[in-house]
Amino acid sequence: MKRYLNGPLLVMLAPATVLLGVFILLPMLLTIWLSLQDWSTQTGFDTARFIGLDNFAEIFGPGSVGRDFKTALANTAIYTVASVAVILPLSVLFGLLVYQQRVAGGVVLRTILFSSYMVPMIAVTLVWSKLYSPSEGPLNQILGWLAIPPQKWLSSPDSALGSIVLLNVWQQVGYFTVLAVAGLTQIPKTLYEAAEVDGAGPVASFFRITLPLLRRTMLFSGVIAIINAVQVFEPVALITQGGPINSTNVLTYHIRRVGIERSQGGLGSAMAVTLMLALIVAVVALFAFARRGGEEE
Amino acid sequence: MRLVRVLTCAVGVAGLLTSTGAYADTTNVSFLTHWAPDTVAKLEAAAAAYSKDHPDVAITVRAVPFGDLLTTLRASGGSAGGATIAGIYNAWLPDLAKDKLLAPVPDAMATEIKSDWPAGIVGASSTGGALYGFPNEIDVYALNYNKKLFAAAGIKDAPKTWDEFLADAKALTDKSKGQQGFGMINSWAAGVIHPFSSLLVSNGGDLVVDGKPVLDSDAAKGTFELYETLVKNGYSDPTMATADANTTGPFLDNFVSGKTGMIIMANWWESALKSGMGAGFADVATAPIPVGPKGDKPRSISYSWMTVVNAKASAAEQKAAWDFLSWLDGPTSGPAGGSAMGDILMSMGILPSRTSDVAAFKDRLADPFLKGYLDTLPDAKPFPVVLGGQEFSEALQQHVEALQFGKESAADAQQGAQSDAVAILAKAAK
C-alpha cells in the first residue's frame, strides 16, 4: 500500500520540486557560495577564489565599503519599519471606512483606493519627483496656501528617506486596504450584535472584536508589506540615486551598485545573503509575535 | 493537378529558404548610448544613411539614462546578446578592459585613429598599451554665470580669484528671493566631484598622481575649506543642488530659473540650458575657473568619451561595428568635411575631438558659450583614469556631499576622502 502511494505522489511532486530547486534553491545556494569567494561578475565561476568570511568582514568593517553597506542596511530597516507602521493602521482605518455597506459609493471608493496600486511604480516615481520639487512642486505650493513653509523633501538628507516612505505608502495602501476589507468580511455580524446587547460601544467593539479577529489578515499583510518594502528600488534608482549623502541608499540599490556597476560579485553576494538573513529573522519574529499574541488571548 | 501542387510547394519552400538566407546575411549591430531622444534621432538618421550603402548591416540604437549606462553595460553588454557598440565614459575604461568586455581596435584602424586624433585623446582611450575605441567627445569644466544677476548685484566681471569668487557669491546671495550665489550638485557622482576637482586643480592640486591619491595636500585642504565657507555662510544651499538619474533636477531648475548666480559645469550643459532657458540663455556667460591661492593660472578638469565594441559580439558583428564607427567618425559622413559624430556632438554643444572636426566646425565652435570652454581646454587636466575609478569617485562624492550638508567638517571630509581613496585604489590595483 505504501509503495502504491509513493509512486504517484513522487510523480506529482517532482515537477514543482524540480522547478523550485532549479529556480529558487539553486540560485540561493549559489549566492551563499559566491558570498565566500572573491569573484568579479564579469568573469566565469571558475575564476572565483575562496576567501572564507572576508567579504562579510569587509561589509561590516570600518572602510568605505562597510560604511556604505551599514548605512544602506539601516536605511532599508528604517524604510521598512516606517512603511509597515504607517500602511497597516491606515489600511485598517480605510478598510473600516469603505466596508460600511450602508454608505453609498463604497465600491467606488474601494476602486479608487486600489487604483494607486495598479499604477506602475515607475510612473508613480516620475510623478512624485515633480510633486516633491522644492521650488516648483505642487506639494510646497499647497503648503504655502496653508501658511506652512516649503519643505525640502528629497533635497535634504534629513527628509529624503521619509519622502520615499510617503510615496510608498500612497502607492501601497490601497492594496492593503482591500486585504483589510477581505478580513472584515470574515467577522460574523452576530458578534457585533451580541456586543451591542452587552452594552459595548464602537470603540470597545473595535478593540475587542475587530482587531483580534483581523490578526491573521494583519499578519499576512505585515509579511507582504515587509517583503515589498525591503525590495524598494525604483524611486531610489530614478529620483535620488541613493543621495543626498547616501540617505536614501537602500540595500537593493546598493547591491546593484556593488555587484553590477563595480562587478564585485563576492561582496554583492555577501550583502544579498545578509539581506536574506535579515528578512528571514524579521518574518520569523513577526510570526512569533503574532503567535504569542494569539496564545495570550 | 498534383504537379501544380508540388510546384507550388517547391516555390514556397524556395521562397522561404531565400528569405531565410537573406535574413541570415544581415548583420545586426546595436548601439547603446545615454543620449536624449532628439540626439538619438540624429544618430538613427546617420545609421540609416550608412545602411543605404550597406544594406547587409542593420543598426539599432538603444538609449538609457546616464545613471543606468554603466549598469546596463555590465549587466548585458558583456554577453553576446548585449549591445555591439556602446558610448562610454573614459574613466570606466580600465575596469571594463580588465574584465575583457571590450574589443581592442583592429590594427589598421588604430593607426588611422592615432594620426587623426590628438595624442592626449588617443592616450585617454587606451589602457595597457591597447587602444579600445574611437574617441568622440571632450568635456571640460568652466564657470557659468548669469549676467543679469551679476548686473543686479553690481558685479562687472567674472571672478578671477577665489577671493573675488567668494565676494561675488556673497553679493549674489539673497535668501529673501531664494537666491544662492554658487550652485553645487549632489546625488550624482560626476556632478559632485568634477566641479570640486576643477577648483582643486585651479588651486594647484591633483586628485591622483602616479596612481596614488593626493587629497591630503594643502591645495586639497584649501578646496575643502572653500566649500565649507560657501556652505557655512549660506552662499551655497545644498538643498537646491539635487540631481536625478537623468542628471537634471532641482540644481538645473534653480540655475535656469535665475535662482543661482554661478555654477561650475561642463560644455555639454549647453543643450540643457538652451532647452530650459529659451531666450534667457543669452544671459549665460562662460569664464575660466577662479584661481585659488596656491594655483598658478586658471585650470580645469577635462574628460572624454569614446565608442567601444563588445568583445563578446560575433566576429561579423564586430567587423560591421568597427566599419560603421570608422564611417561615423570619418570625414565623409558629416557636413563640410566634418564627421557625422562631430555633427551630432556639436548639436549638444559638445566639443568634438577629431582634428579635422575641430577645423570643420570652427564657426560653431566660435559661439561665445563654447569659446569659453575652448579657451579653458589647453590648461585643463584630464580626470584620472585608474582601476577602481568609479568607486573612488563615489567615495569622494560622499565626503563632499557630507561637507555640503554640514555633516562633516572640511578637515574630516579631507581626511576621510584620502583614507577611502588610498584603500580603494590599492585594492583595485591588486
JSON list of C-alpha atoms in Angstrom, two decimals, chain B residues 71-244:
[
{"chain": "B", "resi": 71, "resn": "THR", "atom": "CA", "xyz": [24.92, 49.04, -15.11]},
{"chain": "B", "resi": 72, "resn": "THR", "atom": "CA", "xyz": [23.40, 48.21, -18.50]},
{"chain": "B", "resi": 73, "resn": "LEU", "atom": "CA", "xyz": [26.86, 47.69, -19.93]},
{"chain": "B", "resi": 74, "resn": "ARG", "atom": "CA", "xyz": [27.86, 45.48, -17.03]},
{"chain": "B", "resi": 75, "resn": "ALA", "atom": "CA", "xyz": [24.61, 43.52, -16.93]},
{"chain": "B", "resi": 76, "resn": "SER", "atom": "CA", "xyz": [24.15, 42.78, -20.62]},
{"chain": "B", "resi": 77, "resn": "GLY", "atom": "CA", "xyz": [26.97, 44.40, -22.54]},
{"chain": "B", "resi": 78, "resn": "GLY", "atom": "CA", "xyz": [29.37, 41.64, -21.65]},
{"chain": "B", "resi": 79, "resn": "SER", "atom": "CA", "xyz": [27.33, 38.93, -23.33]},
{"chain": "B", "resi": 80, "resn": "ALA", "atom": "CA", "xyz": [26.95, 38.01, -26.97]},
{"chain": "B", "resi": 81, "resn": "GLY", "atom": "CA", "xyz": [23.40, 39.37, -26.84]},
{"chain": "B", "resi": 82, "resn": "GLY", "atom": "CA", "xyz": [24.49, 42.72, -25.40]},
{"chain": "B", "resi": 83, "resn": "ALA", "atom": "CA", "xyz": [24.98, 45.97, -27.28]},
{"chain": "B", "resi": 84, "resn": "THR", "atom": "CA", "xyz": [27.53, 45.68, -30.09]},
{"chain": "B", "resi": 85, "resn": "ILE", "atom": "CA", "xyz": [28.64, 49.31, -29.72]},
{"chain": "B", "resi": 86, "resn": "ALA", "atom": "CA", "xyz": [28.48, 51.48, -26.63]},
{"chain": "B", "resi": 87, "resn": "GLY", "atom": "CA", "xyz": [29.44, 55.03, -25.77]},
{"chain": "B", "resi": 88, "resn": "ILE", "atom": "CA", "xyz": [31.43, 55.01, -22.54]},
{"chain": "B", "resi": 89, "resn": "TYR", "atom": "CA", "xyz": [32.97, 57.49, -20.15]},
{"chain": "B", "resi": 90, "resn": "ASN", "atom": "CA", "xyz": [36.75, 57.01, -20.33]},
{"chain": "B", "resi": 91, "resn": "ALA", "atom": "CA", "xyz": [37.08, 56.67, -16.56]},
{"chain": "B", "resi": 92, "resn": "TRP", "atom": "CA", "xyz": [35.31, 53.31, -16.88]},
{"chain": "B", "resi": 93, "resn": "LEU", "atom": "CA", "xyz": [37.78, 52.04, -19.48]},
{"chain": "B", "resi": 94, "resn": "PRO", "atom": "CA", "xyz": [40.40, 50.35, -17.24]},
{"chain": "B", "resi": 95, "resn": "ASP", "atom": "CA", "xyz": [37.79, 48.30, -15.33]},
{"chain": "B", "resi": 96, "resn": "LEU", "atom": "CA", "xyz": [35.83, 47.31, -18.45]},
{"chain": "B", "resi": 97, "resn": "ALA", "atom": "CA", "xyz": [39.03, 46.36, -20.31]},
{"chain": "B", "resi": 98, "resn": "LYS", "atom": "CA", "xyz": [40.31, 44.40, -17.30]},
{"chain": "B", "resi": 99, "resn": "ASP", "atom": "CA", "xyz": [37.09, 42.36, -17.35]},
{"chain": "B", "resi": 100, "resn": "LYS", "atom": "CA", "xyz": [37.62, 41.74, -21.10]},
{"chain": "B", "resi": 101, "resn": "LEU", "atom": "CA", "xyz": [34.32, 43.32, -22.11]},
{"chain": "B", "resi": 102, "resn": "LEU", "atom": "CA", "xyz": [35.87, 45.47, -24.83]},
{"chain": "B", "resi": 103, "resn": "ALA", "atom": "CA", "xyz": [37.46, 44.51, -28.14]},
{"chain": "B", "resi": 104, "resn": "PRO", "atom": "CA", "xyz": [40.70, 46.33, -28.98]},
{"chain": "B", "resi": 105, "resn": "VAL", "atom": "CA", "xyz": [40.62, 48.45, -32.14]},
{"chain": "B", "resi": 106, "resn": "PRO", "atom": "CA", "xyz": [41.86, 46.47, -35.20]},
{"chain": "B", "resi": 107, "resn": "ASP", "atom": "CA", "xyz": [45.46, 47.42, -36.00]},
{"chain": "B", "resi": 108, "resn": "ALA", "atom": "CA", "xyz": [44.81, 49.19, -39.33]},
{"chain": "B", "resi": 109, "resn": "MET", "atom": "CA", "xyz": [42.08, 51.32, -37.78]},
{"chain": "B", "resi": 110, "resn": "ALA", "atom": "CA", "xyz": [44.23, 52.08, -34.71]},
{"chain": "B", "resi": 111, "resn": "THR", "atom": "CA", "xyz": [46.89, 53.56, -37.00]},
{"chain": "B", "resi": 112, "resn": "GLU", "atom": "CA", "xyz": [44.27, 55.84, -38.58]},
{"chain": "B", "resi": 113, "resn": "ILE", "atom": "CA", "xyz": [42.95, 56.95, -35.19]},
{"chain": "B", "resi": 114, "resn": "LYS", "atom": "CA", "xyz": [46.46, 57.75, -33.97]},
{"chain": "B", "resi": 115, "resn": "SER", "atom": "CA", "xyz": [47.02, 60.03, -36.95]},
{"chain": "B", "resi": 116, "resn": "ASP", "atom": "CA", "xyz": [43.57, 61.68, -36.93]},
{"chain": "B", "resi": 117, "resn": "TRP", "atom": "CA", "xyz": [43.16, 62.46, -33.21]},
{"chain": "B", "resi": 118, "resn": "PRO", "atom": "CA", "xyz": [45.44, 64.36, -30.79]},
{"chain": "B", "resi": 119, "resn": "ALA", "atom": "CA", "xyz": [47.84, 62.09, -28.91]},
{"chain": "B", "resi": 120, "resn": "GLY", "atom": "CA", "xyz": [46.41, 63.01, -25.50]},
{"chain": "B", "resi": 121, "resn": "ILE", "atom": "CA", "xyz": [42.91, 61.97, -26.57]},
{"chain": "B", "resi": 122, "resn": "VAL", "atom": "CA", "xyz": [44.20, 58.70, -28.04]},
{"chain": "B", "resi": 123, "resn": "GLY", "atom": "CA", "xyz": [46.02, 58.09, -24.75]},
{"chain": "B", "resi": 124, "resn": "ALA", "atom": "CA", "xyz": [42.82, 58.62, -22.77]},
{"chain": "B", "resi": 125, "resn": "SER", "atom": "CA", "xyz": [41.11, 55.98, -24.93]},
{"chain": "B", "resi": 126, "resn": "SER", "atom": "CA", "xyz": [43.87, 53.44, -24.32]},
{"chain": "B", "resi": 127, "resn": "THR", "atom": "CA", "xyz": [44.78, 51.23, -21.41]},
{"chain": "B", "resi": 128, "resn": "GLY", "atom": "CA", "xyz": [47.50, 48.63, -21.00]},
{"chain": "B", "resi": 129, "resn": "GLY", "atom": "CA", "xyz": [49.07, 49.80, -24.27]},
{"chain": "B", "resi": 130, "resn": "ALA", "atom": "CA", "xyz": [45.97, 48.98, -26.35]},
{"chain": "B", "resi": 131, "resn": "LEU", "atom": "CA", "xyz": [43.53, 51.38, -27.99]},
{"chain": "B", "resi": 132, "resn": "TYR", "atom": "CA", "xyz": [39.93, 50.38, -27.24]},
{"chain": "B", "resi": 133, "resn": "GLY", "atom": "CA", "xyz": [37.72, 52.61, -29.36]},
{"chain": "B", "resi": 134, "resn": "PHE", "atom": "CA", "xyz": [37.02, 55.75, -31.31]},
{"chain": "B", "resi": 135, "resn": "PRO", "atom": "CA", "xyz": [37.42, 58.86, -29.17]},
{"chain": "B", "resi": 136, "resn": "ASN", "atom": "CA", "xyz": [34.46, 61.16, -29.61]},
{"chain": "B", "resi": 137, "resn": "GLU", "atom": "CA", "xyz": [33.60, 63.93, -27.16]},
{"chain": "B", "resi": 138, "resn": "ILE", "atom": "CA", "xyz": [35.73, 66.10, -24.91]},
{"chain": "B", "resi": 139, "resn": "ASP", "atom": "CA", "xyz": [34.20, 67.82, -21.95]},
{"chain": "B", "resi": 140, "resn": "VAL", "atom": "CA", "xyz": [35.84, 70.48, -19.86]},
{"chain": "B", "resi": 141, "resn": "TYR", "atom": "CA", "xyz": [34.60, 72.47, -16.90]},
{"chain": "B", "resi": 142, "resn": "ALA", "atom": "CA", "xyz": [34.26, 76.25, -16.67]},
{"chain": "B", "resi": 143, "resn": "LEU", "atom": "CA", "xyz": [32.41, 78.80, -14.61]},
{"chain": "B", "resi": 144, "resn": "ASN", "atom": "CA", "xyz": [28.92, 79.62, -15.91]},
{"chain": "B", "resi": 145, "resn": "TYR", "atom": "CA", "xyz": [27.26, 82.72, -14.56]},
{"chain": "B", "resi": 146, "resn": "ASN", "atom": "CA", "xyz": [24.05, 84.64, -15.01]},
{"chain": "B", "resi": 147, "resn": "LYS", "atom": "CA", "xyz": [24.89, 88.09, -16.42]},
{"chain": "B", "resi": 148, "resn": "LYS", "atom": "CA", "xyz": [21.53, 89.53, -15.36]},
{"chain": "B", "resi": 149, "resn": "LEU", "atom": "CA", "xyz": [22.09, 88.51, -11.72]},
{"chain": "B", "resi": 150, "resn": "PHE", "atom": "CA", "xyz": [25.66, 89.84, -11.89]},
{"chain": "B", "resi": 151, "resn": "ALA", "atom": "CA", "xyz": [24.40, 93.23, -13.13]},
{"chain": "B", "resi": 152, "resn": "ALA", "atom": "CA", "xyz": [21.69, 93.36, -10.46]},
{"chain": "B", "resi": 153, "resn": "ALA", "atom": "CA", "xyz": [24.34, 92.66, -7.79]},
{"chain": "B", "resi": 154, "resn": "GLY", "atom": "CA", "xyz": [26.64, 95.35, -9.23]},
{"chain": "B", "resi": 155, "resn": "ILE", "atom": "CA", "xyz": [29.31, 92.88, -10.35]},
{"chain": "B", "resi": 156, "resn": "LYS", "atom": "CA", "xyz": [31.08, 93.85, -13.57]},
{"chain": "B", "resi": 157, "resn": "ASP", "atom": "CA", "xyz": [33.37, 90.91, -14.39]},
{"chain": "B", "resi": 158, "resn": "ALA", "atom": "CA", "xyz": [33.55, 87.22, -13.68]},
{"chain": "B", "resi": 159, "resn": "PRO", "atom": "CA", "xyz": [35.69, 86.36, -10.61]},
{"chain": "B", "resi": 160, "resn": "LYS", "atom": "CA", "xyz": [39.31, 85.57, -11.38]},
{"chain": "B", "resi": 161, "resn": "THR", "atom": "CA", "xyz": [40.49, 84.53, -7.91]},
{"chain": "B", "resi": 162, "resn": "TRP", "atom": "CA", "xyz": [38.90, 82.65, -5.01]},
{"chain": "B", "resi": 163, "resn": "ASP", "atom": "CA", "xyz": [38.66, 85.90, -3.02]},
{"chain": "B", "resi": 164, "resn": "GLU", "atom": "CA", "xyz": [36.69, 87.53, -5.83]},
{"chain": "B", "resi": 165, "resn": "PHE", "atom": "CA", "xyz": [34.66, 84.32, -6.20]},
{"chain": "B", "resi": 166, "resn": "LEU", "atom": "CA", "xyz": [33.64, 84.39, -2.53]},
{"chain": "B", "resi": 167, "resn": "ALA", "atom": "CA", "xyz": [32.89, 88.13, -2.67]},
{"chain": "B", "resi": 168, "resn": "ASP", "atom": "CA", "xyz": [30.69, 87.62, -5.75]},
{"chain": "B", "resi": 169, "resn": "ALA", "atom": "CA", "xyz": [28.96, 84.60, -4.22]},
{"chain": "B", "resi": 170, "resn": "LYS", "atom": "CA", "xyz": [28.14, 86.74, -1.18]},
{"chain": "B", "resi": 171, "resn": "ALA", "atom": "CA", "xyz": [26.81, 89.61, -3.33]},
{"chain": "B", "resi": 172, "resn": "LEU", "atom": "CA", "xyz": [24.67, 87.24, -5.38]},
{"chain": "B", "resi": 173, "resn": "THR", "atom": "CA", "xyz": [23.10, 85.53, -2.36]},
{"chain": "B", "resi": 174, "resn": "ASP", "atom": "CA", "xyz": [19.66, 86.82, -1.46]},
{"chain": "B", "resi": 175, "resn": "LYS", "atom": "CA", "xyz": [17.77, 84.47, 0.84]},
{"chain": "B", "resi": 176, "resn": "SER", "atom": "CA", "xyz": [14.59, 86.57, 0.65]},
{"chain": "B", "resi": 177, "resn": "LYS", "atom": "CA", "xyz": [14.39, 85.68, -3.04]},
{"chain": "B", "resi": 178, "resn": "GLY", "atom": "CA", "xyz": [15.56, 82.10, -2.54]},
{"chain": "B", "resi": 179, "resn": "GLN", "atom": "CA", "xyz": [18.70, 83.00, -4.49]},
{"chain": "B", "resi": 180, "resn": "GLN", "atom": "CA", "xyz": [22.11, 81.41, -3.94]},
{"chain": "B", "resi": 181, "resn": "GLY", "atom": "CA", "xyz": [25.48, 82.74, -5.05]},
{"chain": "B", "resi": 182, "resn": "PHE", "atom": "CA", "xyz": [27.06, 79.48, -6.15]},
{"chain": "B", "resi": 183, "resn": "GLY", "atom": "CA", "xyz": [25.26, 76.26, -7.05]},
{"chain": "B", "resi": 184, "resn": "MET", "atom": "CA", "xyz": [26.72, 72.90, -6.07]},
{"chain": "B", "resi": 185, "resn": "ILE", "atom": "CA", "xyz": [25.41, 69.50, -7.18]},
{"chain": "B", "resi": 186, "resn": "ASN", "atom": "CA", "xyz": [24.60, 66.41, -5.13]},
{"chain": "B", "resi": 187, "resn": "SER", "atom": "CA", "xyz": [23.31, 62.84, -5.67]},
{"chain": "B", "resi": 188, "resn": "TRP", "atom": "CA", "xyz": [25.35, 62.44, -8.88]},
{"chain": "B", "resi": 189, "resn": "ALA", "atom": "CA", "xyz": [28.98, 61.35, -8.54]},
{"chain": "B", "resi": 190, "resn": "ALA", "atom": "CA", "xyz": [30.49, 63.16, -11.55]},
{"chain": "B", "resi": 191, "resn": "GLY", "atom": "CA", "xyz": [28.34, 66.23, -10.90]},
{"chain": "B", "resi": 192, "resn": "VAL", "atom": "CA", "xyz": [29.72, 66.45, -7.38]},
{"chain": "B", "resi": 193, "resn": "ILE", "atom": "CA", "xyz": [33.38, 65.72, -7.94]},
{"chain": "B", "resi": 194, "resn": "HIS", "atom": "CA", "xyz": [34.13, 67.32, -11.30]},
{"chain": "B", "resi": 195, "resn": "PRO", "atom": "CA", "xyz": [33.39, 70.92, -10.19]},
{"chain": "B", "resi": 196, "resn": "PHE", "atom": "CA", "xyz": [35.21, 70.17, -6.90]},
{"chain": "B", "resi": 197, "resn": "SER", "atom": "CA", "xyz": [38.19, 68.80, -8.84]},
{"chain": "B", "resi": 198, "resn": "SER", "atom": "CA", "xyz": [38.20, 71.81, -11.17]},
{"chain": "B", "resi": 199, "resn": "LEU", "atom": "CA", "xyz": [38.59, 74.12, -8.17]},
{"chain": "B", "resi": 200, "resn": "LEU", "atom": "CA", "xyz": [41.23, 71.76, -6.74]},
{"chain": "B", "resi": 201, "resn": "VAL", "atom": "CA", "xyz": [43.42, 71.82, -9.87]},
{"chain": "B", "resi": 202, "resn": "SER", "atom": "CA", "xyz": [42.92, 75.58, -10.15]},
{"chain": "B", "resi": 203, "resn": "ASN", "atom": "CA", "xyz": [44.39, 75.72, -6.65]},
{"chain": "B", "resi": 204, "resn": "GLY", "atom": "CA", "xyz": [47.48, 73.81, -7.80]},
{"chain": "B", "resi": 205, "resn": "GLY", "atom": "CA", "xyz": [46.30, 70.40, -6.57]},
{"chain": "B", "resi": 206, "resn": "ASP", "atom": "CA", "xyz": [45.52, 66.99, -8.01]},
{"chain": "B", "resi": 207, "resn": "LEU", "atom": "CA", "xyz": [43.28, 64.04, -7.24]},
{"chain": "B", "resi": 208, "resn": "VAL", "atom": "CA", "xyz": [45.71, 61.28, -8.14]},
{"chain": "B", "resi": 209, "resn": "VAL", "atom": "CA", "xyz": [49.40, 61.40, -9.02]},
{"chain": "B", "resi": 210, "resn": "ASP", "atom": "CA", "xyz": [51.16, 58.28, -10.35]},
{"chain": "B", "resi": 211, "resn": "GLY", "atom": "CA", "xyz": [48.21, 56.14, -9.33]},
{"chain": "B", "resi": 212, "resn": "LYS", "atom": "CA", "xyz": [48.26, 57.38, -5.70]},
{"chain": "B", "resi": 213, "resn": "PRO", "atom": "CA", "xyz": [45.57, 59.68, -4.27]},
{"chain": "B", "resi": 214, "resn": "VAL", "atom": "CA", "xyz": [46.87, 63.07, -3.10]},
{"chain": "B", "resi": 215, "resn": "LEU", "atom": "CA", "xyz": [43.84, 64.51, -1.37]},
{"chain": "B", "resi": 216, "resn": "ASP", "atom": "CA", "xyz": [45.96, 65.14, 1.72]},
{"chain": "B", "resi": 217, "resn": "SER", "atom": "CA", "xyz": [47.71, 68.09, 0.02]},
{"chain": "B", "resi": 218, "resn": "ASP", "atom": "CA", "xyz": [47.44, 71.72, 1.14]},
{"chain": "B", "resi": 219, "resn": "ALA", "atom": "CA", "xyz": [45.73, 72.52, -2.16]},
{"chain": "B", "resi": 220, "resn": "ALA", "atom": "CA", "xyz": [43.03, 69.94, -1.36]},
{"chain": "B", "resi": 221, "resn": "LYS", "atom": "CA", "xyz": [42.74, 71.32, 2.19]},
{"chain": "B", "resi": 222, "resn": "GLY", "atom": "CA", "xyz": [42.05, 74.76, 0.71]},
{"chain": "B", "resi": 223, "resn": "THR", "atom": "CA", "xyz": [39.40, 73.36, -1.64]},
{"chain": "B", "resi": 224, "resn": "PHE", "atom": "CA", "xyz": [37.53, 71.51, 1.13]},
{"chain": "B", "resi": 225, "resn": "GLU", "atom": "CA", "xyz": [37.70, 74.72, 3.20]},
{"chain": "B", "resi": 226, "resn": "LEU", "atom": "CA", "xyz": [36.34, 76.77, 0.28]},
{"chain": "B", "resi": 227, "resn": "TYR", "atom": "CA", "xyz": [33.28, 74.50, 0.12]},
{"chain": "B", "resi": 228, "resn": "GLU", "atom": "CA", "xyz": [32.86, 74.78, 3.90]},
{"chain": "B", "resi": 229, "resn": "THR", "atom": "CA", "xyz": [32.99, 78.59, 3.68]},
{"chain": "B", "resi": 230, "resn": "LEU", "atom": "CA", "xyz": [30.42, 78.67, 0.87]},
{"chain": "B", "resi": 231, "resn": "VAL", "atom": "CA", "xyz": [28.00, 76.49, 2.80]},
{"chain": "B", "resi": 232, "resn": "LYS", "atom": "CA", "xyz": [28.54, 77.98, 6.27]},
{"chain": "B", "resi": 233, "resn": "ASN", "atom": "CA", "xyz": [27.95, 81.49, 5.00]},
{"chain": "B", "resi": 234, "resn": "GLY", "atom": "CA", "xyz": [24.86, 80.44, 3.06]},
{"chain": "B", "resi": 235, "resn": "TYR", "atom": "CA", "xyz": [26.34, 81.39, -0.32]},
{"chain": "B", "resi": 236, "resn": "SER", "atom": "CA", "xyz": [25.56, 77.86, -1.48]},
{"chain": "B", "resi": 237, "resn": "ASP", "atom": "CA", "xyz": [22.40, 75.97, -0.47]},
{"chain": "B", "resi": 238, "resn": "PRO", "atom": "CA", "xyz": [22.81, 72.19, -0.79]},
{"chain": "B", "resi": 239, "resn": "THR", "atom": "CA", "xyz": [19.06, 71.64, -0.80]},
{"chain": "B", "resi": 240, "resn": "MET", "atom": "CA", "xyz": [18.96, 73.46, -4.16]},
{"chain": "B", "resi": 241, "resn": "ALA", "atom": "CA", "xyz": [21.51, 71.04, -5.57]},
{"chain": "B", "resi": 242, "resn": "THR", "atom": "CA", "xyz": [19.87, 67.64, -6.06]},
{"chain": "B", "resi": 243, "resn": "ALA", "atom": "CA", "xyz": [20.23, 65.80, -9.38]},
{"chain": "B", "resi": 244, "resn": "ASP", "atom": "CA", "xyz": [18.28, 62.78, -10.63]}
]
